Structures are given as structure tokens and as C-alpha cells.
Coordinates of C-alpha atoms in Angstrom, one line a residue:
Chain A
M1 CA 2.0 -52.4 -7.7
T2 CA 1.9 -49.2 -5.7
S3 CA 0.5 -49.9 -2.3
K4 CA 0.7 -49.2 1.3
S5 CA 2.1 -52.6 2.0
I6 CA 5.4 -51.8 0.2
G7 CA 6.9 -49.3 2.7
G8 CA 5.0 -50.6 5.6
G9 CA 5.4 -47.2 7.5
Q10 CA 9.2 -47.3 7.5
K11 CA 11.0 -44.1 8.3
I12 CA 13.2 -42.6 5.8
L13 CA 15.5 -40.0 6.8
V14 CA 15.7 -37.1 4.1
V15 CA 18.9 -35.1 4.4
D16 CA 19.1 -32.5 1.6
D17 CA 19.1 -28.8 1.9
E18 CA 16.8 -28.6 -1.2
H19 CA 14.1 -30.6 0.3
M20 CA 11.7 -27.9 -0.3
S21 CA 12.5 -27.9 -4.2
D22 CA 9.8 -29.3 -6.6
L23 CA 12.0 -32.2 -7.3
M24 CA 12.4 -33.2 -3.9
R25 CA 8.7 -32.8 -3.2
S26 CA 7.8 -35.3 -5.9
V27 CA 10.3 -37.8 -4.2
L28 CA 8.7 -37.1 -0.8
R29 CA 5.3 -37.5 -2.2
R30 CA 6.0 -40.9 -3.8
L31 CA 7.7 -42.2 -0.8
E32 CA 4.3 -41.4 1.2
T33 CA 2.2 -43.0 -1.6
D34 CA 4.3 -46.3 -1.2
G35 CA 3.8 -46.3 2.5
F36 CA 7.1 -44.8 3.6
K37 CA 7.4 -42.3 6.4
P38 CA 9.7 -39.6 5.1
V39 CA 11.4 -37.7 8.0
V40 CA 13.0 -34.5 6.7
V41 CA 16.1 -33.1 8.4
A42 CA 15.7 -29.2 8.4
P43 CA 17.9 -27.3 10.8
E44 CA 16.5 -23.9 11.9
G45 CA 18.4 -20.7 11.9
E46 CA 19.7 -17.9 9.7
F47 CA 23.0 -19.1 8.2
I48 CA 22.7 -22.9 8.1
T49 CA 25.8 -24.7 6.9
G50 CA 26.5 -28.3 6.2
D51 CA 27.6 -28.8 9.8
D52 CA 24.1 -27.9 11.1
Y53 CA 22.9 -30.7 8.7
E54 CA 25.4 -33.1 10.1
A55 CA 24.7 -32.4 13.6
Q56 CA 20.8 -32.9 13.1
T57 CA 21.2 -35.9 11.0
L58 CA 23.2 -37.7 13.8
F59 CA 20.5 -36.7 16.3
A60 CA 17.8 -37.8 14.1
M61 CA 19.5 -41.1 13.7
E62 CA 19.3 -41.6 17.4
T63 CA 15.8 -40.2 18.0
K64 CA 13.8 -41.1 14.9
R65 CA 15.4 -44.6 14.3
P66 CA 15.0 -44.7 10.5
S67 CA 15.2 -47.6 8.3
A68 CA 17.2 -45.9 5.7
V69 CA 18.7 -42.5 4.8
L70 CA 18.4 -40.5 1.7
L71 CA 21.4 -38.2 1.5
D72 CA 22.5 -35.5 -0.8
V73 CA 26.4 -34.8 -1.2
R74 CA 26.3 -31.1 -1.9
F75 CA 25.1 -28.7 0.8
G76 CA 24.6 -25.1 0.1
E77 CA 26.9 -23.1 -2.3
Y78 CA 29.7 -22.9 0.1
D79 CA 32.8 -24.5 -1.5
S80 CA 33.6 -26.1 1.9
D81 CA 30.3 -27.9 1.8
R82 CA 30.7 -29.2 -1.7
F83 CA 31.2 -32.7 -0.4
K84 CA 29.8 -32.4 2.8
G85 CA 27.5 -35.3 2.3
L86 CA 30.3 -37.6 2.3
S87 CA 31.4 -36.6 5.6
I88 CA 27.9 -37.0 6.8
L89 CA 27.9 -40.6 5.3
Q90 CA 31.0 -41.5 7.0
K91 CA 29.5 -40.3 10.4
I92 CA 26.3 -42.3 9.7
I93 CA 28.3 -45.3 8.9
D94 CA 30.6 -44.8 12.0
S95 CA 27.5 -44.7 14.3
D96 CA 25.5 -47.4 12.4
G97 CA 27.4 -49.6 10.0
S98 CA 24.3 -51.5 8.7
M99 CA 22.3 -48.3 7.8
P100 CA 21.3 -48.4 4.1
V101 CA 22.0 -45.0 2.6
L102 CA 21.0 -43.8 -0.9
M103 CA 23.0 -40.9 -2.0
F104 CA 22.0 -38.3 -4.4
T105 CA 25.1 -37.4 -6.4
Q106 CA 26.6 -36.6 -9.6
Y107 CA 29.9 -37.4 -7.9
A108 CA 29.8 -41.3 -8.0
H109 CA 33.3 -41.0 -9.7
G110 CA 36.8 -39.9 -9.1
P111 CA 38.5 -39.5 -5.8
Y112 CA 35.6 -38.7 -3.9
R113 CA 33.9 -42.0 -4.5
D114 CA 36.5 -43.8 -2.6
T115 CA 35.0 -42.6 0.7
A116 CA 31.6 -43.8 -0.3
V117 CA 32.8 -47.1 -1.8
T118 CA 34.9 -47.8 1.3
A119 CA 31.8 -47.2 3.4
S120 CA 29.7 -49.4 1.1
L121 CA 31.9 -52.3 1.7
S122 CA 32.2 -51.9 5.5
A123 CA 30.7 -54.4 7.7
G124 CA 27.0 -54.8 6.6
G125 CA 26.9 -51.4 5.1
S126 CA 24.9 -50.8 2.0
V127 CA 25.3 -47.5 0.1
D128 CA 24.0 -46.9 -3.2
F129 CA 24.1 -43.8 -5.6
I130 CA 21.5 -42.3 -7.7
D131 CA 21.4 -39.3 -10.0
K132 CA 19.1 -36.5 -8.7
L133 CA 17.4 -36.4 -12.0
A134 CA 16.3 -39.9 -11.7
S135 CA 12.5 -40.3 -11.4
P136 CA 10.7 -40.6 -8.1
E137 CA 9.8 -44.2 -9.1
E138 CA 13.4 -45.0 -9.6
V139 CA 14.5 -43.5 -6.3
V140 CA 11.8 -45.3 -4.2
L141 CA 12.7 -48.7 -6.1
R142 CA 16.3 -48.3 -5.1
L143 CA 15.5 -47.4 -1.7
R144 CA 13.3 -50.3 -1.4
R145 CA 15.9 -52.6 -2.6
L146 CA 18.6 -51.1 -0.5
I147 CA 16.5 -51.7 2.7
G148 CA 16.0 -55.2 1.3
S149 CA 12.5 -55.4 2.7
T150 CA 10.2 -58.2 1.5
P151 CA 6.6 -57.3 1.3
E152 CA 4.1 -59.0 3.3
A153 CA 2.2 -59.6 0.0
I154 CA 2.9 -59.1 -3.6
T155 CA -0.1 -57.7 -5.4
I156 CA -0.5 -58.6 -9.1
G157 CA -2.4 -55.9 -10.8
S158 CA -5.4 -55.4 -8.8
L159 CA -6.6 -59.0 -9.2
F160 CA -4.3 -61.3 -7.2
E161 CA -2.3 -61.1 -4.2
F162 CA 0.6 -63.5 -3.5
D163 CA 1.7 -64.4 0.1
A164 CA 5.0 -66.1 0.0
D165 CA 5.1 -66.6 3.9
N166 CA 1.9 -68.3 4.0
A167 CA 2.4 -70.0 0.7
A168 CA -0.8 -68.9 -0.6
V169 CA -2.3 -66.9 -3.4
Y170 CA -5.6 -65.0 -3.3
A171 CA -8.1 -63.5 -5.7
I172 CA -9.1 -60.1 -4.7
D173 CA -12.8 -59.2 -5.4
N174 CA -13.9 -55.8 -4.3
G175 CA -11.4 -55.7 -1.5
R176 CA -12.3 -59.3 -0.4
R177 CA -9.4 -61.9 -0.5
E178 CA -10.3 -65.3 -1.6
L179 CA -7.9 -68.2 -1.3
I180 CA -7.2 -69.9 -4.8
R181 CA -6.9 -73.5 -3.3
E182 CA -5.9 -75.1 -6.6
I183 CA -2.6 -73.5 -6.8
Q184 CA -0.2 -75.3 -4.7
G185 CA 3.2 -77.2 -4.6
M186 CA 5.1 -76.8 -7.9
K187 CA 2.7 -74.4 -9.2
L188 CA 2.9 -72.1 -6.2
E189 CA 6.8 -72.4 -6.5
I190 CA 6.7 -71.2 -10.0
L191 CA 4.3 -68.3 -9.3
N192 CA 6.7 -67.4 -6.3
E193 CA 9.6 -67.3 -8.7
L194 CA 7.6 -65.1 -11.2
A195 CA 6.1 -62.8 -8.5
S196 CA 9.5 -62.2 -6.8
A197 CA 11.2 -61.4 -10.1
M198 CA 8.4 -58.9 -11.1
Y199 CA 8.7 -57.2 -7.5
R200 CA 12.4 -56.9 -7.7
S201 CA 12.3 -55.5 -11.1
E202 CA 9.6 -54.9 -13.7
G203 CA 11.6 -56.2 -16.7
E204 CA 13.2 -59.1 -15.0
L205 CA 12.5 -62.4 -16.9
V206 CA 12.7 -65.8 -15.2
P207 CA 14.8 -68.0 -17.5
F208 CA 13.7 -71.6 -18.4
S209 CA 17.0 -72.8 -16.6
R210 CA 15.6 -71.6 -13.2
L211 CA 12.1 -72.9 -13.8
E212 CA 12.7 -76.3 -15.0
R213 CA 13.5 -77.6 -11.7
F214 CA 9.9 -77.2 -11.0
S215 CA 9.1 -79.7 -13.9
E216 CA 9.8 -83.2 -14.3
G217 CA 9.9 -85.8 -17.2
E218 CA 12.1 -86.2 -20.1
D219 CA 10.9 -83.1 -21.9
S220 CA 11.1 -80.6 -18.8
R221 CA 10.4 -77.7 -21.1
A222 CA 7.2 -79.2 -22.3
S223 CA 6.1 -80.2 -18.8
L224 CA 6.9 -76.7 -17.6
R225 CA 4.8 -75.3 -20.5
V226 CA 1.8 -77.4 -19.1
R227 CA 2.3 -76.3 -15.5
I228 CA 2.3 -72.6 -16.6
R229 CA -0.8 -73.2 -18.7
E230 CA -2.6 -75.0 -15.8
L231 CA -1.5 -72.1 -13.5
K232 CA -2.8 -69.5 -15.7
V233 CA -6.1 -71.4 -16.2
S234 CA -6.4 -71.7 -12.4
L235 CA -5.7 -67.9 -12.0
G236 CA -8.2 -67.1 -14.6
K237 CA -10.9 -69.2 -13.4
A238 CA -10.6 -67.6 -9.8
V239 CA -11.4 -64.1 -11.4
S240 CA -13.8 -65.5 -14.2
R241 CA -11.4 -64.6 -16.9
E242 CA -9.4 -66.2 -19.6
F243 CA -5.9 -65.0 -19.9
G244 CA -4.6 -64.9 -23.5
A245 CA -1.0 -65.6 -24.6
N246 CA 0.3 -62.2 -24.0
E247 CA -1.3 -61.7 -20.6
L248 CA -0.4 -62.4 -17.0
I249 CA 2.2 -65.0 -17.6
I250 CA 4.1 -64.6 -21.0
N251 CA 6.6 -66.6 -22.8
V252 CA 9.4 -64.1 -24.0
R253 CA 10.9 -65.4 -27.2
N254 CA 11.5 -68.7 -25.8
R255 CA 14.0 -67.3 -23.3
G256 CA 11.7 -67.8 -20.2
Y257 CA 8.6 -66.6 -18.5
R258 CA 7.6 -63.1 -17.2
L259 CA 4.7 -62.1 -15.0
V260 CA 3.0 -59.0 -16.1
N261 CA 0.4 -57.1 -14.4
P262 CA -3.1 -57.9 -16.0
S263 CA -5.3 -55.2 -17.0
D264 CA -8.5 -54.7 -14.9
Chain B
M1 CA 64.3 -25.5 0.4
N2 CA 62.8 -22.4 1.6
G3 CA 61.1 -19.9 -0.9
R4 CA 62.6 -16.9 0.9
I5 CA 66.1 -17.9 -0.5
F6 CA 64.9 -17.8 -4.1
E7 CA 63.2 -14.6 -3.3
I8 CA 66.6 -13.0 -2.1
L9 CA 68.3 -14.6 -5.0
R10 CA 66.0 -13.3 -7.5
M11 CA 66.3 -9.7 -6.0
V12 CA 70.2 -10.0 -5.8
G13 CA 70.4 -11.3 -9.4
I14 CA 68.2 -8.5 -10.8
A15 CA 70.5 -5.9 -8.8
V16 CA 73.5 -7.4 -10.3
A17 CA 72.2 -7.4 -13.8
L18 CA 71.1 -3.8 -13.4
I19 CA 74.7 -2.8 -12.2
G20 CA 75.9 -4.5 -15.2
L21 CA 73.8 -2.8 -17.4
L22 CA 74.5 0.5 -15.9
L23 CA 78.3 -0.2 -16.5
V24 CA 77.8 -0.8 -20.0
V25 CA 75.9 2.4 -20.5
L26 CA 78.2 4.3 -18.4
S27 CA 81.5 2.8 -19.8
P28 CA 82.3 5.8 -22.0
L29 CA 82.0 8.1 -19.1
I30 CA 83.7 6.1 -16.6
G31 CA 86.6 5.2 -18.9
E32 CA 87.1 8.8 -19.7
S33 CA 87.2 9.9 -15.9
I34 CA 89.8 7.1 -15.2
T35 CA 92.0 7.8 -18.0
R36 CA 91.6 11.3 -18.9
G37 CA 92.2 12.0 -22.6
S38 CA 92.2 8.4 -23.5
L39 CA 89.6 6.1 -24.5
W40 CA 91.6 2.8 -23.4
W41 CA 89.5 2.1 -20.5
I42 CA 86.1 2.3 -22.2
E43 CA 86.3 -1.2 -23.7
P44 CA 87.1 -3.3 -20.7
V45 CA 84.5 -1.5 -18.5
A46 CA 81.8 -2.3 -21.2
Y47 CA 83.1 -5.9 -21.1
I48 CA 82.9 -6.1 -17.5
G49 CA 79.5 -4.6 -17.5
S50 CA 78.2 -7.0 -20.0
G51 CA 79.5 -9.9 -17.9
V52 CA 78.1 -8.7 -14.7
F53 CA 74.6 -8.2 -16.5
I54 CA 74.7 -11.7 -17.8
L55 CA 75.6 -13.1 -14.4
G56 CA 72.9 -11.2 -12.7
A57 CA 70.3 -12.1 -15.2
L58 CA 71.3 -15.9 -15.1
V59 CA 70.9 -15.8 -11.2
A60 CA 67.4 -14.0 -11.3
F61 CA 66.2 -16.4 -13.9
G62 CA 67.6 -19.4 -12.2
A63 CA 65.8 -18.3 -9.1
I64 CA 62.4 -17.7 -10.8
Q65 CA 62.6 -21.1 -12.5
F66 CA 63.4 -23.1 -9.3
N67 CA 60.8 -21.3 -7.3
T68 CA 58.1 -22.1 -9.9
R69 CA 59.0 -25.6 -10.2
R70 CA 59.0 -25.9 -6.3
I71 CA 55.5 -24.4 -6.3
A72 CA 54.3 -26.8 -8.9
E73 CA 55.8 -29.8 -7.0
Q74 CA 54.2 -28.7 -3.7
S75 CA 50.7 -28.5 -5.4
G76 CA 51.3 -31.7 -7.3
S77 CA 48.7 -33.7 -5.4
R78 CA 46.1 -31.6 -7.7
T79 CA 46.8 -33.3 -11.1
W80 CA 45.7 -31.9 -14.6
S81 CA 42.9 -34.6 -14.4
Q82 CA 41.7 -33.8 -11.0
I83 CA 41.5 -30.2 -11.9
T84 CA 39.6 -31.0 -15.0
Q85 CA 37.4 -33.3 -13.0
D86 CA 36.8 -30.3 -10.5
Y87 CA 35.8 -28.1 -13.4
F88 CA 33.6 -30.8 -14.9
D89 CA 31.8 -31.3 -11.5
T90 CA 31.0 -27.7 -11.1
F91 CA 29.9 -27.6 -14.8
A92 CA 27.6 -30.7 -14.5
H93 CA 26.2 -29.1 -11.0
D94 CA 25.5 -25.8 -12.9
M95 CA 24.1 -27.6 -16.0
G96 CA 21.9 -29.8 -13.9
R97 CA 20.5 -26.9 -11.9
P98 CA 18.2 -25.5 -14.5
L99 CA 17.1 -29.0 -15.5
R100 CA 16.2 -30.0 -12.0
R101 CA 14.0 -27.0 -11.7
I102 CA 12.3 -27.7 -15.0
L103 CA 11.9 -31.3 -14.2
G104 CA 10.8 -30.4 -10.7
K105 CA 8.0 -28.2 -12.0
Q106 CA 7.0 -30.8 -14.6
R107 CA 6.6 -33.3 -11.8
E108 CA 4.5 -30.9 -9.7
A109 CA 2.3 -30.0 -12.7
R110 CA 1.9 -33.7 -13.4
A111 CA 1.0 -34.5 -9.9
L112 CA -1.4 -31.7 -9.6
L113 CA -3.1 -32.6 -12.8
N114 CA -3.4 -36.4 -11.6
E115 CA -4.8 -35.2 -8.3
T116 CA -7.6 -32.8 -9.5
G117 CA -8.3 -35.0 -12.4
E118 CA -8.5 -31.9 -14.5
V119 CA -8.7 -32.3 -18.2
T120 CA -6.0 -30.2 -19.9
Q121 CA -5.3 -29.3 -23.4
H122 CA -3.5 -32.0 -25.3
M123 CA -0.5 -29.7 -25.9
V124 CA 0.0 -29.4 -22.1
S125 CA 0.1 -33.0 -21.5
E126 CA 2.2 -33.6 -24.3
L127 CA 4.7 -31.1 -23.2
L128 CA 4.9 -32.7 -19.6
T129 CA 5.5 -36.1 -21.4
E130 CA 8.3 -34.7 -23.7
I131 CA 10.0 -33.1 -20.7
E132 CA 9.8 -36.4 -18.9
N133 CA 11.2 -38.3 -21.9
Q134 CA 14.2 -35.9 -22.4
A135 CA 15.4 -36.2 -18.9
P136 CA 17.2 -39.5 -19.4
N137 CA 18.8 -38.2 -22.5
F138 CA 20.2 -35.3 -20.6
R139 CA 21.5 -37.4 -17.8
L140 CA 23.3 -39.6 -20.2
M141 CA 24.6 -36.6 -22.2
I142 CA 26.2 -35.2 -19.1
E143 CA 27.6 -38.5 -18.2
N144 CA 29.0 -39.0 -21.7
V145 CA 30.9 -35.7 -21.5
R146 CA 32.3 -36.6 -18.1
V147 CA 33.5 -39.9 -19.4
L148 CA 35.3 -38.3 -22.4
V149 CA 36.9 -35.8 -20.1
D150 CA 38.1 -38.9 -17.9
L151 CA 39.4 -40.9 -20.9
E152 CA 41.3 -38.0 -22.1
D153 CA 43.7 -38.5 -19.2
A154 CA 46.2 -41.0 -20.2
D155 CA 47.2 -42.1 -16.6
A156 CA 43.6 -42.9 -15.6
E157 CA 43.1 -46.5 -14.4
P158 CA 39.8 -48.3 -14.1
A159 CA 38.6 -47.9 -10.4
I160 CA 38.6 -51.6 -9.4
E161 CA 36.0 -52.6 -6.9
P162 CA 33.8 -55.6 -6.0
V163 CA 30.7 -55.2 -8.3
D164 CA 27.5 -56.8 -8.3
V165 CA 27.0 -57.0 -12.1
A166 CA 23.4 -58.3 -11.8
A167 CA 22.3 -55.3 -9.8
I168 CA 23.8 -52.9 -12.3
V169 CA 21.8 -54.5 -15.2
R170 CA 18.7 -54.4 -13.1
N171 CA 19.2 -50.4 -12.3
V172 CA 19.7 -49.9 -16.0
S173 CA 16.8 -52.0 -17.0
D174 CA 14.6 -50.3 -14.4
R175 CA 15.5 -46.9 -15.5
Y176 CA 14.7 -47.7 -19.2
T177 CA 11.6 -49.8 -18.5
P178 CA 9.2 -46.6 -18.5
I179 CA 11.1 -45.2 -21.4
A180 CA 10.6 -48.4 -23.6
R181 CA 7.1 -48.8 -22.6
E182 CA 6.5 -45.2 -23.6
R183 CA 7.8 -46.2 -27.0
G184 CA 5.7 -49.3 -27.2
L185 CA 8.7 -51.6 -26.6
E186 CA 9.2 -54.6 -24.4
L187 CA 12.3 -54.6 -22.3
V188 CA 13.4 -57.7 -20.5
W189 CA 16.5 -58.8 -18.7
W190 CA 17.8 -61.9 -17.0
C191 CA 20.9 -63.5 -15.7
E192 CA 22.2 -67.1 -16.0
P193 CA 23.1 -68.3 -13.4
S194 CA 20.5 -66.7 -11.4
E195 CA 22.8 -65.9 -8.4
F196 CA 25.4 -64.1 -10.2
G197 CA 27.6 -62.9 -7.6
L198 CA 30.3 -60.4 -7.4
V199 CA 33.2 -59.6 -10.1
Y200 CA 36.0 -57.4 -9.8
G201 CA 35.8 -54.5 -12.1
D202 CA 34.9 -50.6 -12.6
G203 CA 31.1 -50.5 -11.5
S204 CA 30.5 -47.0 -12.8
A205 CA 32.2 -47.7 -16.1
L206 CA 30.2 -50.9 -16.4
D207 CA 26.9 -49.1 -15.8
H208 CA 27.8 -46.5 -18.3
V209 CA 28.6 -48.9 -21.0
I210 CA 25.4 -50.9 -20.5
T211 CA 23.4 -47.6 -20.1
N212 CA 24.7 -46.5 -23.5
L213 CA 23.9 -49.8 -25.2
V214 CA 20.3 -50.1 -23.9
D215 CA 19.8 -46.4 -24.9
N216 CA 21.0 -47.1 -28.2
A217 CA 18.6 -50.2 -28.4
T218 CA 15.6 -48.0 -27.3
K219 CA 16.2 -45.9 -30.3
F220 CA 16.2 -48.6 -32.8
A221 CA 14.1 -51.5 -31.7
E222 CA 10.9 -52.0 -33.1
G223 CA 9.4 -54.2 -30.4
H224 CA 11.8 -56.0 -28.1
I225 CA 14.9 -55.4 -26.4
E226 CA 16.7 -58.0 -24.3
I227 CA 19.5 -57.6 -21.8
Q228 CA 21.2 -61.0 -21.0
L229 CA 24.0 -61.5 -18.4
T230 CA 26.0 -64.7 -18.6
R231 CA 29.4 -65.9 -17.7
T232 CA 32.3 -68.1 -18.9
E233 CA 35.2 -69.4 -17.1
N234 CA 36.9 -66.2 -16.6
S235 CA 34.7 -63.6 -18.2
Y236 CA 31.3 -62.2 -18.2
L237 CA 29.1 -61.3 -21.0
V238 CA 26.3 -58.7 -21.3
R239 CA 24.4 -59.1 -24.4
V240 CA 22.0 -56.2 -25.5
W241 CA 19.9 -57.3 -28.3
D242 CA 17.1 -55.4 -30.3
D243 CA 14.8 -56.3 -33.1
G244 CA 15.4 -53.2 -35.0
V245 CA 16.1 -53.0 -39.0
G246 CA 19.8 -53.8 -38.3
I247 CA 22.9 -52.3 -39.5
S248 CA 24.4 -53.1 -43.1
E249 CA 27.8 -54.7 -43.3
S250 CA 29.4 -51.5 -44.7
H251 CA 28.1 -49.5 -41.7
L252 CA 29.0 -52.3 -39.3
A253 CA 32.6 -51.4 -39.3
H254 CA 31.9 -47.7 -38.3
V255 CA 29.4 -48.1 -35.5
F256 CA 32.1 -47.6 -32.9
D257 CA 33.5 -44.5 -34.8
R258 CA 33.4 -41.0 -32.8
G259 CA 30.3 -39.2 -34.1
W260 CA 29.0 -41.9 -36.5
T261 CA 25.2 -42.7 -36.4
P262 CA 22.9 -44.5 -39.0
E263 CA 20.9 -41.5 -39.0
L264 CA 23.9 -39.4 -39.8
S265 CA 24.8 -41.6 -42.7
A266 CA 21.2 -41.6 -43.8
R267 CA 21.0 -37.8 -43.2
S268 CA 17.8 -38.0 -41.3
E269 CA 17.3 -36.0 -38.1
K270 CA 17.1 -37.9 -35.0
Q271 CA 18.4 -37.4 -31.6
S272 CA 21.7 -38.9 -31.4
S273 CA 25.3 -37.4 -31.3
G274 CA 26.8 -40.8 -32.1
L275 CA 29.1 -40.5 -29.1
G276 CA 27.5 -43.2 -27.0
L277 CA 28.8 -46.3 -28.8
F278 CA 32.1 -44.7 -29.2
I279 CA 32.3 -44.1 -25.5
A280 CA 30.9 -47.6 -24.7
S281 CA 33.6 -49.2 -26.9
T282 CA 36.5 -47.2 -25.6
L283 CA 35.4 -47.6 -22.0
S284 CA 35.1 -51.4 -22.4
E285 CA 38.6 -51.5 -23.8
H286 CA 40.0 -49.3 -21.0
C287 CA 38.5 -51.9 -18.6
G288 CA 40.3 -54.7 -20.3
G289 CA 37.1 -56.0 -22.2
E290 CA 35.9 -55.7 -25.7
L291 CA 32.6 -54.8 -27.2
L292 CA 31.3 -56.4 -30.4
V293 CA 28.4 -56.0 -32.6
E294 CA 26.5 -58.2 -34.7
S295 CA 23.6 -57.5 -37.0
Q296 CA 21.2 -59.5 -39.2
Q297 CA 19.4 -57.1 -41.7
S298 CA 16.1 -58.0 -42.9
N299 CA 15.8 -59.1 -46.4
G300 CA 12.5 -59.8 -48.1
A301 CA 13.3 -63.7 -48.5
S302 CA 14.1 -64.1 -44.8
T303 CA 11.5 -64.9 -42.3
G304 CA 11.5 -61.1 -41.2
E305 CA 13.9 -62.0 -38.2
H306 CA 16.2 -59.1 -38.1
S307 CA 18.4 -57.9 -35.1
T308 CA 21.2 -56.3 -33.8
T309 CA 23.3 -57.6 -30.7
F310 CA 26.0 -55.9 -28.9
T311 CA 28.1 -58.2 -26.8
L312 CA 30.4 -56.8 -24.1
S313 CA 32.8 -59.2 -22.5
L314 CA 34.9 -58.5 -19.6
P315 CA 37.2 -60.4 -17.4
L316 CA 35.7 -61.6 -14.3
D317 CA 38.7 -60.1 -12.3
I318 CA 40.7 -57.2 -13.5
R319 CA 42.8 -56.9 -10.6
P320 CA 46.4 -56.7 -11.7
A321 CA 47.5 -59.7 -9.4
A322 CA 44.9 -61.8 -10.9
T323 CA 46.6 -61.7 -14.4
N324 CA 49.7 -63.1 -13.2

């Protein structure tokens, strides 16, 4: 599901004195792969302190207009800069209360958390924390959710593309998009639920209770089953395949359904 | 009160005490010089000397005591727990540093291999995978120690804030999905109702409890893990289910004991300190909830359905006013 369409070229301001480290490089690379534009704050000079980062961050907020900020808590080894990130956070929130900020921190606890929590609860602000050891995938996923951007289209494996705005699903064949006309109405609604859940979180299951409103009749569970089967057949036909019980749309232990990326 | 006064009192006290001591020591000489040829004065001077010594010593001691207490009161904003927390933060940061470097190198190496498409020795790619897999264990271990440090503080209160429980479950699930996949497990989560809304609770504690439960499930599941979030009228439930072999009834009572793990009791070596469930249970109670475990062990006669379920239940609102 990695594609340029996810980030859509949005700028991410990266404020971390360790931006040259291998760990941060892997995050920066991941951001680029997913179509984001990382903008790294890197003050120049000999003795750079947290204050230099603060000044340059606020300047970059004005000039670069990022969609979100990735911010470290600790700057340098000076004791006074141990929580510099939190004061930078405060300044960011003061200047733009709705700016999404993802903080790299091991300090998501204790008295220092208060500043960040207060900030995250301020008007429209969205602040989230993540451990620096988190995988680059996790970082980008959190950032994506924090920005709250919905993609133009959700790709399902390399075979399908779901376009919620235009209420359409396409089969992809060698880069060509072919509209699947058979899938409309309730079936499209069901696919929308499943694709959105998959986009939000890979492990998210759509429980029966949520899907049953797209089916009717006395035995709504059975009618839902029929709809899902039809949906699966229609999708399969479009790419000349037949999807088995454990492919594409799967019934998880009678809890609900889940969309999984099909193999190529 | 001014510290200078205590300083002066201390000096005066010590001087007086010294004079007293001197009087005692010199009492034979002084007594003799006053009443030549008679020892009548020796005793009273010695008595007076002892009295002066005791008085001086008491003043000096009192001054020192008061001053120490005063200093302690002035720095009272830094409580024991805060000092411990500061130490721990430094510790966690320093522990994390070598790990961040190793993990960074690992990711660079992996990216380079993917880019060049070079075929490497099996051992090398296995090493990279192992480093990748151990990183979350390490994160959890550091967190577990931190929580233990926090729980030692008897005055610690849960940090109550509006919490998006569904987002926390989602974050934990996302973190463990790649790990589960690596181990050939399917991890799914859902919440009912779908729009779960906010609760009042300690978000980081909740994250930590769920993380420990899911981490535990990934160690014992055979194929499936489920995380379900539901609510009742005034509480919410997080159910973590796995299809592992289950826990026998005799072991079930000890699951939340400090340092107990099925591996320990089975004497096989596996990566678990047994702290996770103990911490999860203690932390749940600390937040006004409870953590229960149920387990069905497989036996030959049954359909082969076996499982373990941990159910965390917490009040929807733990603010003190809400309970009145």
C-alpha cells in the first residue's frame, strides 16, 4: 500500500538534532517513499543549542508551511536542553494551534507530559507521542493519521484501486485503470467500509454489527454473506481470478470481515 | 527564617561547648589557683564546665537540625519519585542510545540490501531480522522498568486525561502486526460501537497494559490473536484473545504473580521475564479497574478449540468527582 498518493507531496518539518543519524535517515527515507516531503531543520554554526533549533523551527513554520512537524524532545547533551522539545512544542502550538505534531520521546510520562497533553487538548491541536525506537513504518503511519489526510484513492494490493470520492472501484492492469461497473450501491458501501478500515490500520476488522446495515432481510448475516460473495466474484472477474476463502475479503472467526492485500 | 541565623547559632553553640569542655579539663588547675592549697573548688568548676558543654552542644545540634530541615523543605518540590524518575529518564536515554545506533545501522543495511538487490549470506539477513524482532522487546522492557519505578511510589496517582481508547488499541495493534506476521500469526482488532469516543483515564497506563497483553499473546498464540474493545454502561472492556495451548487451572492462579511464567514453571527457555502480566495487573488496579484471565486448555476429546482470554475492565470515567 506504499504509494506516492499517500503523502501527496505534503511537507513534514523534521526537528531533531540527530537528523543525520542512521535511525532518522531511515525515517526520512520512508517519508519520501510514501510521498511526503521532509524538510529538515538544521541550524548552522559551531555551538548549536536548543535555542537555535527553536528559532529555526519557528522560521521554517512561516516560510515552509509544513503539514505536520516531527519533533524530538531532547536536544544535545546540555542539561538545560533536556526538554527543549517541549518548549519548542509550546511555541509551535502558540503560533499555530492546529498544527499536528508527532513527538519522539521517552518522556511521555511524569510531570513533563502535562505540557504536551495540555497542548494536545488545546483548540484543534493534535499532538501524539512515539518512541524513537519505533519502526519507520510506524512513524509514518502515526503521522499520516495525525494529519488526518484521506488519500485520493486506496490501492488494494497492486490489483485494485478504490476511489471513495467518485464512488468507484477500478481494476489495475499494467498501470491502466479499468472501472468495475458491477460494483455499485450496497456492495460499494461494503467495500468502502473494508478499504477504509484497511487503510486506517492493517489489523482492523469490520465487525458484523457495522456491515449488517448494508444488508436486508430477516437473516441479515446470511444476506451479508451473499453480498460479500458477490463482491468477491465481481472483483475476481475483473482481474480474471478467483479469490479463495482466505483471500481478499476474509471472514475472521465469525466476528466480521477484513480486507487483505491480494497476492500478485 | 534566615539560614545565616542558624549558621551563627551553630558557631556560638560549638564555641560554648568548647569553653565548657575546657572548663572540665582545666577544673583541677583553676580550682587550685582560686583556693590555694584546697581542692574545694575543683568539683563545682567541673560541674559548671559540663553544664556549659551540654548547653553549647545542644544549641549547635539544634541549629544544624533546623537548618537541614529548612533546606529539605525548600527543595521539597523535588520529591523522591521525581528524583527517581529523573534518574530513570537518564538511564532510559543512555540505554536507548546504543540500541538506537544498532537499530539505525540495521535499517541502513537493510535498505542498502533492498536497493542493490544483492544476495547476501543467509546468516546476514537472519541477523538483521533478529535485530528487528528484538527491538520491540527492548522497548517494552525499558517501559516495564519505568512503570515498576513509578508504581513503587505510594503517592502516585493515575494521570487522568481524556483518552481515545480506540486509537490506543489501534496503535498497539499496528505495532504488533508486523511482529505477528513474522511469527505466522494473524492479529485483528475491532471496536463496538465503531465510534467509540473518549473516556477519562490514564492513557499511557492503558497503552502499557494493552501492550503487555498483546505482547504476551504473540508469544503463545498458534495462529490467531484478537483484540476487542467494547463498553458497558459505565465501564469499557479490552479483551485480548489468543489460540495458544492455554493455561492449566493450577497455573492460572499464578499468572499475575511477579516473575511467574509458564516457561519458568515448565523450565524451558524462552524470552520472558514474567514481569509483563504482573505489571499489567498491578497497573489496571492502580487505575481503578481489574484484569481477569480465563483459559480453556485443549484436551483430546474436545474439538481442539483452546484459548486464553485476558479481559481488562476499566471505568469509563475515573475522575474522583464522577464517583460521587
